[in-house]
Amino acid sequence: MISVYKKLIPCAAGLLFAFTTNAQIVEGTVKDAKTGETLPYVNVGIVGKSIGTVTNQDGKFKLDLKGSTADTLKLSMIGYKPQAFITGSYSTGKVIALQPDVVNLKEVKVKPKKWKTALLGNQTNSKSGNAGFTSNKLGNEIGTIIKIKKSPTLIKKFFANVAMEPQDSVKMRLNFYSVKDGLPDQLLNTRNIFVTLKKGQEQIALDLEPYNIIAEDKFVVTLEWIENARGQGVHFSASFFKGPIIARETSQADWEKVGMFGLGFYVLAEY
């Protein structure tokens, strides 16, 4: 059995902080400042480090800064402007307001033509070769680079073949990025795309037409672990020499290229 196991892969808002001095624990609740509603699945982490998490369904998080006082703590989520600040410059009870992010969609001119369809990516459904999340550490993100045939390309559906399903349902976020220097750069999707994988499910198949995702060059597609679940994490089919896997340990950590395996991620596209 061939497996890849690596720790790495496996509107406006207000943020209320509470610091515990000795343990360097940050606790907070992220809310929409206009509506007062809490915001689930916001990325929170130290920029460039593997210290990070994601807010829970109630918009709450707890993060151990591991003694850091001069690092940059960043919050980010689609629909909101990211906020970054120095960890040691805030005292108990500090409230941070995040401003709404108005996304100006880049205009893509599409001439009338007869569209062609194609499956792009790695369609392996191997059970012996697999790779994925090795823990339920929130913010783990893994993916692959997919090349297009012609620009522009409309991404209509996403597929992921599962080699080892979880012991319980897990929730993930699907992300699409442009590519710069071989790594993810800017998000292509302008809305959160959530995926729930149930016990016993052997494939993820998700309709993306409502999201209007357009790629003008090769892109990265990833799955991000955003909600804890009991038991072992999910592993996806993978194959040799189709890699590398693109991964980061938490939401604000640096991206890395891992190994020669290629994940069984692919899309149905029109071009």
PDB file of C-alpha atoms in Angstrom:
ATOM      1  CA  MET A   1       0.000   0.000   0.000  1.00  0.00           C
ATOM      2  CA  ILE A   2       1.460   3.321  -1.028  1.00  0.00           C
ATOM      3  CA  SER A   3       0.488   6.310   1.038  1.00  0.00           C
ATOM      4  CA  VAL A   4       1.631   9.857   1.557  1.00  0.00           C
ATOM      5  CA  TYR A   5       1.624  10.882   5.209  1.00  0.00           C
ATOM      6  CA  LYS A   6       2.894  14.308   6.132  1.00  0.00           C
ATOM      7  CA  LYS A   7       1.834  16.597   8.936  1.00  0.00           C
ATOM      8  CA  LEU A   8       1.542  19.444   6.483  1.00  0.00           C
ATOM      9  CA  ILE A   9      -1.027  17.779   4.290  1.00  0.00           C
ATOM     10  CA  PRO A  10      -2.557  15.630   5.509  1.00  0.00           C
ATOM     11  CA  CYS A  11     -19.714  42.905   4.815  1.00  0.00           C
ATOM     12  CA  ALA A  12     -17.960  44.324   8.180  1.00  0.00           C
ATOM     13  CA  ALA A  13     -16.969  42.345  11.193  1.00  0.00           C
ATOM     14  CA  GLY A  14     -15.875  42.754  14.809  1.00  0.00           C
ATOM     15  CA  LEU A  15     -13.389  40.549  16.635  1.00  0.00           C
ATOM     16  CA  LEU A  16     -13.190  40.348  20.423  1.00  0.00           C
ATOM     17  CA  PHE A  17      -9.907  39.098  21.897  1.00  0.00           C
ATOM     18  CA  ALA A  18      -9.015  37.738  25.313  1.00  0.00           C
ATOM     19  CA  PHE A  19      -5.370  36.989  26.110  1.00  0.00           C
ATOM     20  CA  THR A  20      -4.079  34.573  28.713  1.00  0.00           C
ATOM     21  CA  THR A  21      -0.564  35.819  29.472  1.00  0.00           C
ATOM     22  CA  ASN A  22       1.205  32.623  30.544  1.00  0.00           C
ATOM     23  CA  ALA A  23      -0.189  30.242  27.913  1.00  0.00           C
ATOM     24  CA  GLN A  24      -0.318  32.866  25.135  1.00  0.00           C
ATOM     25  CA  ILE A  25      -3.844  31.751  24.306  1.00  0.00           C
ATOM     26  CA  VAL A  26      -5.982  34.002  22.110  1.00  0.00           C
ATOM     27  CA  GLU A  27      -9.731  33.469  22.281  1.00  0.00           C
ATOM     28  CA  GLY A  28     -12.144  35.383  20.133  1.00  0.00           C
ATOM     29  CA  THR A  29     -15.491  35.627  18.416  1.00  0.00           C
ATOM     30  CA  VAL A  30     -15.848  36.945  14.905  1.00  0.00           C
ATOM     31  CA  LYS A  31     -19.072  38.764  14.121  1.00  0.00           C
ATOM     32  CA  ASP A  32     -20.673  40.670  11.287  1.00  0.00           C
ATOM     33  CA  ALA A  33     -20.635  44.249  12.584  1.00  0.00           C
ATOM     34  CA  LYS A  34     -23.687  45.246  10.569  1.00  0.00           C
ATOM     35  CA  THR A  35     -25.962  42.375  11.518  1.00  0.00           C
ATOM     36  CA  GLY A  36     -24.333  41.218  14.738  1.00  0.00           C
ATOM     37  CA  GLU A  37     -24.319  37.636  13.478  1.00  0.00           C
ATOM     38  CA  THR A  38     -21.318  35.456  14.194  1.00  0.00           C
ATOM     39  CA  LEU A  39     -19.183  34.310  11.264  1.00  0.00           C
ATOM     40  CA  PRO A  40     -18.199  30.649  10.979  1.00  0.00           C
ATOM     41  CA  TYR A  41     -15.130  29.326   9.129  1.00  0.00           C
ATOM     42  CA  VAL A  42     -13.029  32.515   9.217  1.00  0.00           C
ATOM     43  CA  ASN A  43      -9.311  31.815   8.757  1.00  0.00           C
ATOM     44  CA  VAL A  44      -7.195  32.960  11.714  1.00  0.00           C
ATOM     45  CA  GLY A  45      -3.444  32.463  11.908  1.00  0.00           C
ATOM     46  CA  ILE A  46       0.124  33.690  12.167  1.00  0.00           C
ATOM     47  CA  VAL A  47       1.416  34.743   8.759  1.00  0.00           C
ATOM     48  CA  GLY A  48       4.115  32.421   7.457  1.00  0.00           C
ATOM     49  CA  LYS A  49       3.830  29.942  10.333  1.00  0.00           C
ATOM     50  CA  SER A  50       1.897  26.755  11.030  1.00  0.00           C
ATOM     51  CA  ILE A  51      -0.005  28.426  13.886  1.00  0.00           C
ATOM     52  CA  GLY A  52      -3.609  28.851  12.855  1.00  0.00           C
ATOM     53  CA  THR A  53      -7.205  27.744  13.073  1.00  0.00           C
ATOM     54  CA  VAL A  54     -10.691  28.374  11.705  1.00  0.00           C
ATOM     55  CA  THR A  55     -13.656  29.776  13.626  1.00  0.00           C
ATOM     56  CA  ASN A  56     -16.343  27.277  14.548  1.00  0.00           C
ATOM     57  CA  GLN A  57     -20.042  27.412  13.705  1.00  0.00           C
ATOM     58  CA  ASP A  58     -20.539  30.010  16.428  1.00  0.00           C
ATOM     59  CA  GLY A  59     -17.752  32.224  15.119  1.00  0.00           C
ATOM     60  CA  LYS A  60     -15.458  31.353  18.028  1.00  0.00           C
ATOM     61  CA  PHE A  61     -11.817  30.326  18.010  1.00  0.00           C
ATOM     62  CA  LYS A  62      -8.955  29.602  20.378  1.00  0.00           C
ATOM     63  CA  LEU A  63      -5.347  29.897  19.274  1.00  0.00           C
ATOM     64  CA  ASP A  64      -2.060  29.271  21.082  1.00  0.00           C
ATOM     65  CA  LEU A  65       0.450  31.887  19.903  1.00  0.00           C
ATOM     66  CA  LYS A  66       3.301  29.843  21.438  1.00  0.00           C
ATOM     67  CA  GLY A  67       4.900  32.889  23.059  1.00  0.00           C
ATOM     68  CA  SER A  68       5.008  35.026  19.926  1.00  0.00           C
ATOM     69  CA  THR A  69       4.602  38.785  20.487  1.00  0.00           C
ATOM     70  CA  ALA A  70       6.092  40.254  17.311  1.00  0.00           C
ATOM     71  CA  ASP A  71       4.388  38.081  14.701  1.00  0.00           C
ATOM     72  CA  THR A  72       1.538  39.079  12.414  1.00  0.00           C
ATOM     73  CA  LEU A  73      -1.882  37.637  13.169  1.00  0.00           C
ATOM     74  CA  LYS A  74      -4.180  37.660  10.154  1.00  0.00           C
ATOM     75  CA  LEU A  75      -7.917  37.074   9.728  1.00  0.00           C
ATOM     76  CA  SER A  76      -9.355  36.420   6.306  1.00  0.00           C
ATOM     77  CA  MET A  77     -12.446  35.105   4.576  1.00  0.00           C
ATOM     78  CA  ILE A  78     -14.110  35.676   1.246  1.00  0.00           C
ATOM     79  CA  GLY A  79     -16.409  38.717   1.433  1.00  0.00           C
ATOM     80  CA  TYR A  80     -14.318  40.545   4.027  1.00  0.00           C
ATOM     81  CA  LYS A  81     -11.158  42.622   3.869  1.00  0.00           C
ATOM     82  CA  PRO A  82      -8.305  40.770   5.601  1.00  0.00           C
ATOM     83  CA  GLN A  83      -6.990  42.310   8.784  1.00  0.00           C
ATOM     84  CA  ALA A  84      -3.422  41.918  10.027  1.00  0.00           C
ATOM     85  CA  PHE A  85      -1.774  43.211  13.187  1.00  0.00           C
ATOM     86  CA  ILE A  86       1.123  42.570  15.583  1.00  0.00           C
ATOM     87  CA  THR A  87       0.190  39.958  18.188  1.00  0.00           C
ATOM     88  CA  GLY A  88       1.766  41.697  21.150  1.00  0.00           C
ATOM     89  CA  SER A  89       0.153  45.092  20.602  1.00  0.00           C
ATOM     90  CA  TYR A  90      -3.350  44.177  21.761  1.00  0.00           C
ATOM     91  CA  SER A  91      -4.632  43.886  25.304  1.00  0.00           C
ATOM     92  CA  THR A  92      -7.565  41.998  26.799  1.00  0.00           C
ATOM     93  CA  GLY A  93     -10.905  43.088  25.382  1.00  0.00           C
ATOM     94  CA  LYS A  94      -9.530  44.600  22.186  1.00  0.00           C
ATOM     95  CA  VAL A  95     -12.188  44.817  19.462  1.00  0.00           C
ATOM     96  CA  ILE A  96     -11.113  44.706  15.810  1.00  0.00           C
ATOM     97  CA  ALA A  97     -13.453  45.910  13.047  1.00  0.00           C
ATOM     98  CA  LEU A  98     -13.087  44.404   9.590  1.00  0.00           C
ATOM     99  CA  GLN A  99     -14.384  46.412   6.689  1.00  0.00           C
ATOM    100  CA  PRO A 100     -16.592  44.899   3.959  1.00  0.00           C
ATOM    101  CA  ASP A 101     -14.814  43.841   0.799  1.00  0.00           C
ATOM    102  CA  VAL A 102     -16.496  44.823  -2.455  1.00  0.00           C
ATOM    103  CA  VAL A 103     -15.230  42.424  -5.101  1.00  0.00           C
ATOM    104  CA  ASN A 104     -14.779  43.984  -8.519  1.00  0.00           C
ATOM    105  CA  LEU A 105     -15.051  41.083 -10.912  1.00  0.00           C
ATOM    106  CA  LYS A 106     -12.556  41.151 -13.744  1.00  0.00           C
ATOM    107  CA  GLU A 107     -14.336  41.349 -17.052  1.00  0.00           C
ATOM    108  CA  VAL A 108     -13.642  38.405 -19.295  1.00  0.00           C
ATOM    109  CA  LYS A 109     -14.711  38.931 -22.879  1.00  0.00           C
ATOM    110  CA  VAL A 110     -16.100  35.768 -24.394  1.00  0.00           C
ATOM    111  CA  LYS A 111     -16.709  35.758 -28.114  1.00  0.00           C
ATOM    112  CA  PRO A 112     -19.658  33.749 -29.420  1.00  0.00           C
ATOM    113  CA  LYS A 113     -18.373  30.279 -30.236  1.00  0.00           C
ATOM    114  CA  LYS A 114     -19.112  26.601 -29.984  1.00  0.00           C
ATOM    115  CA  TRP A 115     -17.890  25.533 -26.554  1.00  0.00           C
ATOM    116  CA  LYS A 116     -16.012  22.284 -26.039  1.00  0.00           C
ATOM    117  CA  THR A 117     -16.040  20.268 -22.817  1.00  0.00           C
ATOM    118  CA  ALA A 118     -13.216  18.317 -21.225  1.00  0.00           C
ATOM    119  CA  LEU A 119     -12.218  16.631 -17.987  1.00  0.00           C
ATOM    120  CA  LEU A 120      -9.053  18.302 -16.693  1.00  0.00           C
ATOM    121  CA  GLY A 121      -6.825  17.007 -13.906  1.00  0.00           C
ATOM    122  CA  ASN A 122      -6.004  13.626 -12.394  1.00  0.00           C
ATOM    123  CA  GLN A 123      -8.853  11.123 -12.634  1.00  0.00           C
ATOM    124  CA  THR A 124      -7.157   8.320 -10.678  1.00  0.00           C
ATOM    125  CA  ASN A 125      -9.403   6.311  -8.366  1.00  0.00           C
ATOM    126  CA  SER A 126      -6.585   4.303  -6.806  1.00  0.00           C
ATOM    127  CA  LYS A 127      -7.072   2.937  -3.307  1.00  0.00           C
ATOM    128  CA  SER A 128      -3.460   1.835  -2.780  1.00  0.00           C
ATOM    129  CA  GLY A 129      -1.978   5.205  -3.680  1.00  0.00           C
ATOM    130  CA  ASN A 130      -3.475   7.897  -1.497  1.00  0.00           C
ATOM    131  CA  ALA A 131      -2.711  11.209   0.168  1.00  0.00           C
ATOM    132  CA  GLY A 132      -4.563  13.665   2.327  1.00  0.00           C
ATOM    133  CA  PHE A 133      -5.167  15.153   5.720  1.00  0.00           C
ATOM    134  CA  THR A 134      -3.275  13.342   8.464  1.00  0.00           C
ATOM    135  CA  SER A 135      -5.165  15.101  11.271  1.00  0.00           C
ATOM    136  CA  ASN A 136      -8.193  17.304  11.806  1.00  0.00           C
ATOM    137  CA  LYS A 137      -6.061  20.414  12.393  1.00  0.00           C
ATOM    138  CA  LEU A 138      -8.213  23.247  11.141  1.00  0.00           C
ATOM    139  CA  GLY A 139      -6.908  25.134   8.145  1.00  0.00           C
ATOM    140  CA  ASN A 140      -5.012  22.219   6.569  1.00  0.00           C
ATOM    141  CA  GLU A 141      -5.227  22.686   2.822  1.00  0.00           C
ATOM    142  CA  ILE A 142      -4.146  20.364   0.010  1.00  0.00           C
ATOM    143  CA  GLY A 143      -4.548  20.599  -3.730  1.00  0.00           C
ATOM    144  CA  THR A 144      -3.121  20.257  -7.194  1.00  0.00           C
ATOM    145  CA  ILE A 145      -2.315  22.346 -10.259  1.00  0.00           C
ATOM    146  CA  ILE A 146      -4.605  21.827 -13.248  1.00  0.00           C
ATOM    147  CA  LYS A 147      -3.672  22.967 -16.744  1.00  0.00           C
ATOM    148  CA  ILE A 148      -6.293  24.327 -19.121  1.00  0.00           C
ATOM    149  CA  LYS A 149      -6.578  23.757 -22.854  1.00  0.00           C
ATOM    150  CA  LYS A 150      -7.594  27.268 -23.849  1.00  0.00           C
ATOM    151  CA  SER A 151      -8.445  30.634 -22.280  1.00  0.00           C
ATOM    152  CA  PRO A 152     -10.979  31.438 -21.000  1.00  0.00           C
ATOM    153  CA  THR A 153     -12.055  28.207 -19.323  1.00  0.00           C
ATOM    154  CA  LEU A 154     -15.291  27.893 -17.352  1.00  0.00           C
ATOM    155  CA  ILE A 155     -15.064  25.438 -14.457  1.00  0.00           C
ATOM    156  CA  LYS A 156     -18.412  23.652 -14.263  1.00  0.00           C
ATOM    157  CA  LYS A 157     -17.919  20.739 -11.865  1.00  0.00           C
ATOM    158  CA  PHE A 158     -15.356  19.478  -9.349  1.00  0.00           C
ATOM    159  CA  PHE A 159     -14.582  15.834  -8.585  1.00  0.00           C
ATOM    160  CA  ALA A 160     -12.384  14.168  -5.960  1.00  0.00           C
ATOM    161  CA  ASN A 161     -11.962  10.419  -5.662  1.00  0.00           C
ATOM    162  CA  VAL A 162     -11.814   9.153  -2.082  1.00  0.00           C
ATOM    163  CA  ALA A 163      -9.451   6.320  -1.134  1.00  0.00           C
ATOM    164  CA  MET A 164     -10.144   6.305   2.612  1.00  0.00           C
ATOM    165  CA  GLU A 165     -13.377   7.842   3.831  1.00  0.00           C
ATOM    166  CA  PRO A 166     -13.649   9.441   7.282  1.00  0.00           C
ATOM    167  CA  GLN A 167     -15.227   7.713  10.274  1.00  0.00           C
ATOM    168  CA  ASP A 168     -17.711  10.567  10.495  1.00  0.00           C
ATOM    169  CA  SER A 169     -18.935  13.340   8.190  1.00  0.00           C
ATOM    170  CA  VAL A 170     -16.391  16.117   7.646  1.00  0.00           C
ATOM    171  CA  LYS A 171     -16.795  19.612   6.285  1.00  0.00           C
ATOM    172  CA  MET A 172     -14.282  21.213   3.928  1.00  0.00           C
ATOM    173  CA  ARG A 173     -14.000  24.341   1.822  1.00  0.00           C
ATOM    174  CA  LEU A 174     -13.215  24.182  -1.884  1.00  0.00           C
ATOM    175  CA  ASN A 175     -10.860  26.896  -3.158  1.00  0.00           C
ATOM    176  CA  PHE A 176      -9.585  27.876  -6.609  1.00  0.00           C
ATOM    177  CA  TYR A 177      -6.451  29.983  -7.077  1.00  0.00           C
ATOM    178  CA  SER A 178      -4.493  31.505  -9.914  1.00  0.00           C
ATOM    179  CA  VAL A 179      -0.848  30.395 -10.103  1.00  0.00           C
ATOM    180  CA  LYS A 180       2.279  32.493  -9.579  1.00  0.00           C
ATOM    181  CA  ASP A 181       5.770  30.970  -9.498  1.00  0.00           C
ATOM    182  CA  GLY A 182       4.229  27.521  -9.299  1.00  0.00           C
ATOM    183  CA  LEU A 183       2.184  28.217  -6.156  1.00  0.00           C
ATOM    184  CA  PRO A 184      -1.330  29.535  -5.373  1.00  0.00           C
ATOM    185  CA  ASP A 185      -1.754  33.293  -5.734  1.00  0.00           C
ATOM    186  CA  GLN A 186      -5.198  34.937  -5.946  1.00  0.00           C
ATOM    187  CA  LEU A 187      -8.556  33.315  -5.246  1.00  0.00           C
ATOM    188  CA  LEU A 188     -10.674  32.767  -8.340  1.00  0.00           C
ATOM    189  CA  ASN A 189     -13.943  32.032  -6.521  1.00  0.00           C
ATOM    190  CA  THR A 190     -15.715  35.024  -4.991  1.00  0.00           C
ATOM    191  CA  ARG A 191     -17.967  33.003  -2.677  1.00  0.00           C
ATOM    192  CA  ASN A 192     -17.325  30.272  -0.133  1.00  0.00           C
ATOM    193  CA  ILE A 193     -17.839  26.783  -1.540  1.00  0.00           C
ATOM    194  CA  PHE A 194     -18.501  24.207   1.186  1.00  0.00           C
ATOM    195  CA  VAL A 195     -18.217  20.449   0.781  1.00  0.00           C
ATOM    196  CA  THR A 196     -19.506  17.807   3.200  1.00  0.00           C
ATOM    197  CA  LEU A 197     -18.068  14.323   2.826  1.00  0.00           C
ATOM    198  CA  LYS A 198     -20.136  11.607   4.494  1.00  0.00           C
ATOM    199  CA  LYS A 199     -19.005   8.278   5.864  1.00  0.00           C
ATOM    200  CA  GLY A 200     -18.918   5.697   3.081  1.00  0.00           C
ATOM    201  CA  GLN A 201     -18.874   8.290   0.288  1.00  0.00           C
ATOM    202  CA  GLU A 202     -16.300   7.367  -2.376  1.00  0.00           C
ATOM    203  CA  GLN A 203     -16.414  10.485  -4.538  1.00  0.00           C
ATOM    204  CA  ILE A 204     -17.044  14.189  -4.189  1.00  0.00           C
ATOM    205  CA  ALA A 205     -18.977  15.599  -7.149  1.00  0.00           C
ATOM    206  CA  LEU A 206     -19.933  19.257  -6.909  1.00  0.00           C
ATOM    207  CA  ASP A 207     -21.800  21.476  -9.363  1.00  0.00           C
ATOM    208  CA  LEU A 208     -19.911  24.771  -9.746  1.00  0.00           C
ATOM    209  CA  GLU A 209     -22.042  26.532 -12.350  1.00  0.00           C
ATOM    210  CA  PRO A 210     -23.670  28.844  -9.751  1.00  0.00           C
ATOM    211  CA  TYR A 211     -20.200  30.166  -8.818  1.00  0.00           C
ATOM    212  CA  ASN A 212     -19.095  31.309 -12.302  1.00  0.00           C
ATOM    213  CA  ILE A 213     -15.427  30.368 -11.864  1.00  0.00           C
ATOM    214  CA  ILE A 214     -13.320  31.295 -14.872  1.00  0.00           C
ATOM    215  CA  ALA A 215      -9.638  30.442 -15.342  1.00  0.00           C
ATOM    216  CA  GLU A 216      -7.448  32.214 -17.871  1.00  0.00           C
ATOM    217  CA  ASP A 217      -4.425  30.007 -17.258  1.00  0.00           C
ATOM    218  CA  LYS A 218      -3.491  26.967 -15.202  1.00  0.00           C
ATOM    219  CA  PHE A 219      -4.980  27.053 -11.714  1.00  0.00           C
ATOM    220  CA  VAL A 220      -4.772  25.389  -8.307  1.00  0.00           C
ATOM    221  CA  VAL A 221      -7.773  23.642  -6.774  1.00  0.00           C
ATOM    222  CA  THR A 222      -7.644  22.780  -3.063  1.00  0.00           C
ATOM    223  CA  LEU A 223      -9.720  21.345  -0.266  1.00  0.00           C
ATOM    224  CA  GLU A 224      -9.383  22.952   3.162  1.00  0.00           C
ATOM    225  CA  TRP A 225     -10.268  21.215   6.429  1.00  0.00           C
ATOM    226  CA  ILE A 226     -12.563  23.625   8.299  1.00  0.00           C
ATOM    227  CA  GLU A 227     -14.517  21.611  10.834  1.00  0.00           C
ATOM    228  CA  ASN A 228     -13.398  19.042  13.361  1.00  0.00           C
ATOM    229  CA  ALA A 229     -14.691  15.514  13.150  1.00  0.00           C
ATOM    230  CA  ARG A 230     -14.160  12.399  15.217  1.00  0.00           C
ATOM    231  CA  GLY A 231     -11.654   9.818  14.103  1.00  0.00           C
ATOM    232  CA  GLN A 232      -9.323   9.612  11.165  1.00  0.00           C
ATOM    233  CA  GLY A 233      -9.274  12.144   8.373  1.00  0.00           C
ATOM    234  CA  VAL A 234     -10.159  11.575   4.753  1.00  0.00           C
ATOM    235  CA  HIS A 235      -7.564  10.434   2.200  1.00  0.00           C
ATOM    236  CA  PHE A 236      -7.877  10.919  -1.536  1.00  0.00           C
ATOM    237  CA  SER A 237      -6.774   8.739  -4.419  1.00  0.00           C
ATOM    238  CA  ALA A 238      -3.322   9.699  -5.684  1.00  0.00           C
ATOM    239  CA  SER A 239      -0.851   8.546  -8.314  1.00  0.00           C
ATOM    240  CA  PHE A 240       2.912   8.756  -8.854  1.00  0.00           C
ATOM    241  CA  PHE A 241       4.478  11.377 -11.128  1.00  0.00           C
ATOM    242  CA  LYS A 242       1.282  13.427 -11.289  1.00  0.00           C
ATOM    243  CA  GLY A 243       2.392  15.813  -8.561  1.00  0.00           C
ATOM    244  CA  PRO A 244       3.480  17.663  -6.683  1.00  0.00           C
ATOM    245  CA  ILE A 245       0.787  18.140  -4.075  1.00  0.00           C
ATOM    246  CA  ILE A 246       0.307  21.812  -3.219  1.00  0.00           C
ATOM    247  CA  ALA A 247      -0.214  22.213   0.527  1.00  0.00           C
ATOM    248  CA  ARG A 248      -0.087  24.456   3.554  1.00  0.00           C
ATOM    249  CA  GLU A 249      -0.454  23.406   7.171  1.00  0.00           C
ATOM    250  CA  THR A 250      -2.768  26.215   8.253  1.00  0.00           C
ATOM    251  CA  SER A 251      -4.624  29.044   6.553  1.00  0.00           C
ATOM    252  CA  GLN A 252      -1.891  31.697   6.862  1.00  0.00           C
ATOM    253  CA  ALA A 253       1.133  29.376   6.533  1.00  0.00           C
ATOM    254  CA  ASP A 254       3.414  29.364   3.501  1.00  0.00           C
ATOM    255  CA  TRP A 255       2.534  27.139   0.555  1.00  0.00           C
ATOM    256  CA  GLU A 256       4.756  24.155  -0.197  1.00  0.00           C
ATOM    257  CA  LYS A 257       5.197  21.590  -2.941  1.00  0.00           C
ATOM    258  CA  VAL A 258       5.115  18.067  -1.520  1.00  0.00           C
ATOM    259  CA  GLY A 259       6.378  14.910  -3.198  1.00  0.00           C
ATOM    260  CA  MET A 260       5.663  13.397  -6.607  1.00  0.00           C
ATOM    261  CA  PHE A 261       2.123  12.228  -5.929  1.00  0.00           C
ATOM    262  CA  GLY A 262      -0.816  13.813  -7.679  1.00  0.00           C
ATOM    263  CA  LEU A 263      -4.193  13.983  -5.951  1.00  0.00           C
ATOM    264  CA  GLY A 264      -7.264  12.547  -7.645  1.00  0.00           C
ATOM    265  CA  PHE A 265      -8.797  15.992  -8.171  1.00  0.00           C
ATOM    266  CA  TYR A 266     -10.283  16.954 -11.519  1.00  0.00           C
ATOM    267  CA  VAL A 267     -12.867  19.247 -13.071  1.00  0.00           C
ATOM    268  CA  LEU A 268     -15.361  19.330 -15.890  1.00  0.00           C
ATOM    269  CA  ALA A 269     -14.581  22.443 -17.920  1.00  0.00           C
ATOM    270  CA  GLU A 270     -15.782  24.321 -20.982  1.00  0.00           C
ATOM    271  CA  TYR A 271     -13.408  26.217 -23.241  1.00  0.00           C
TER     272      TYR A 271
END
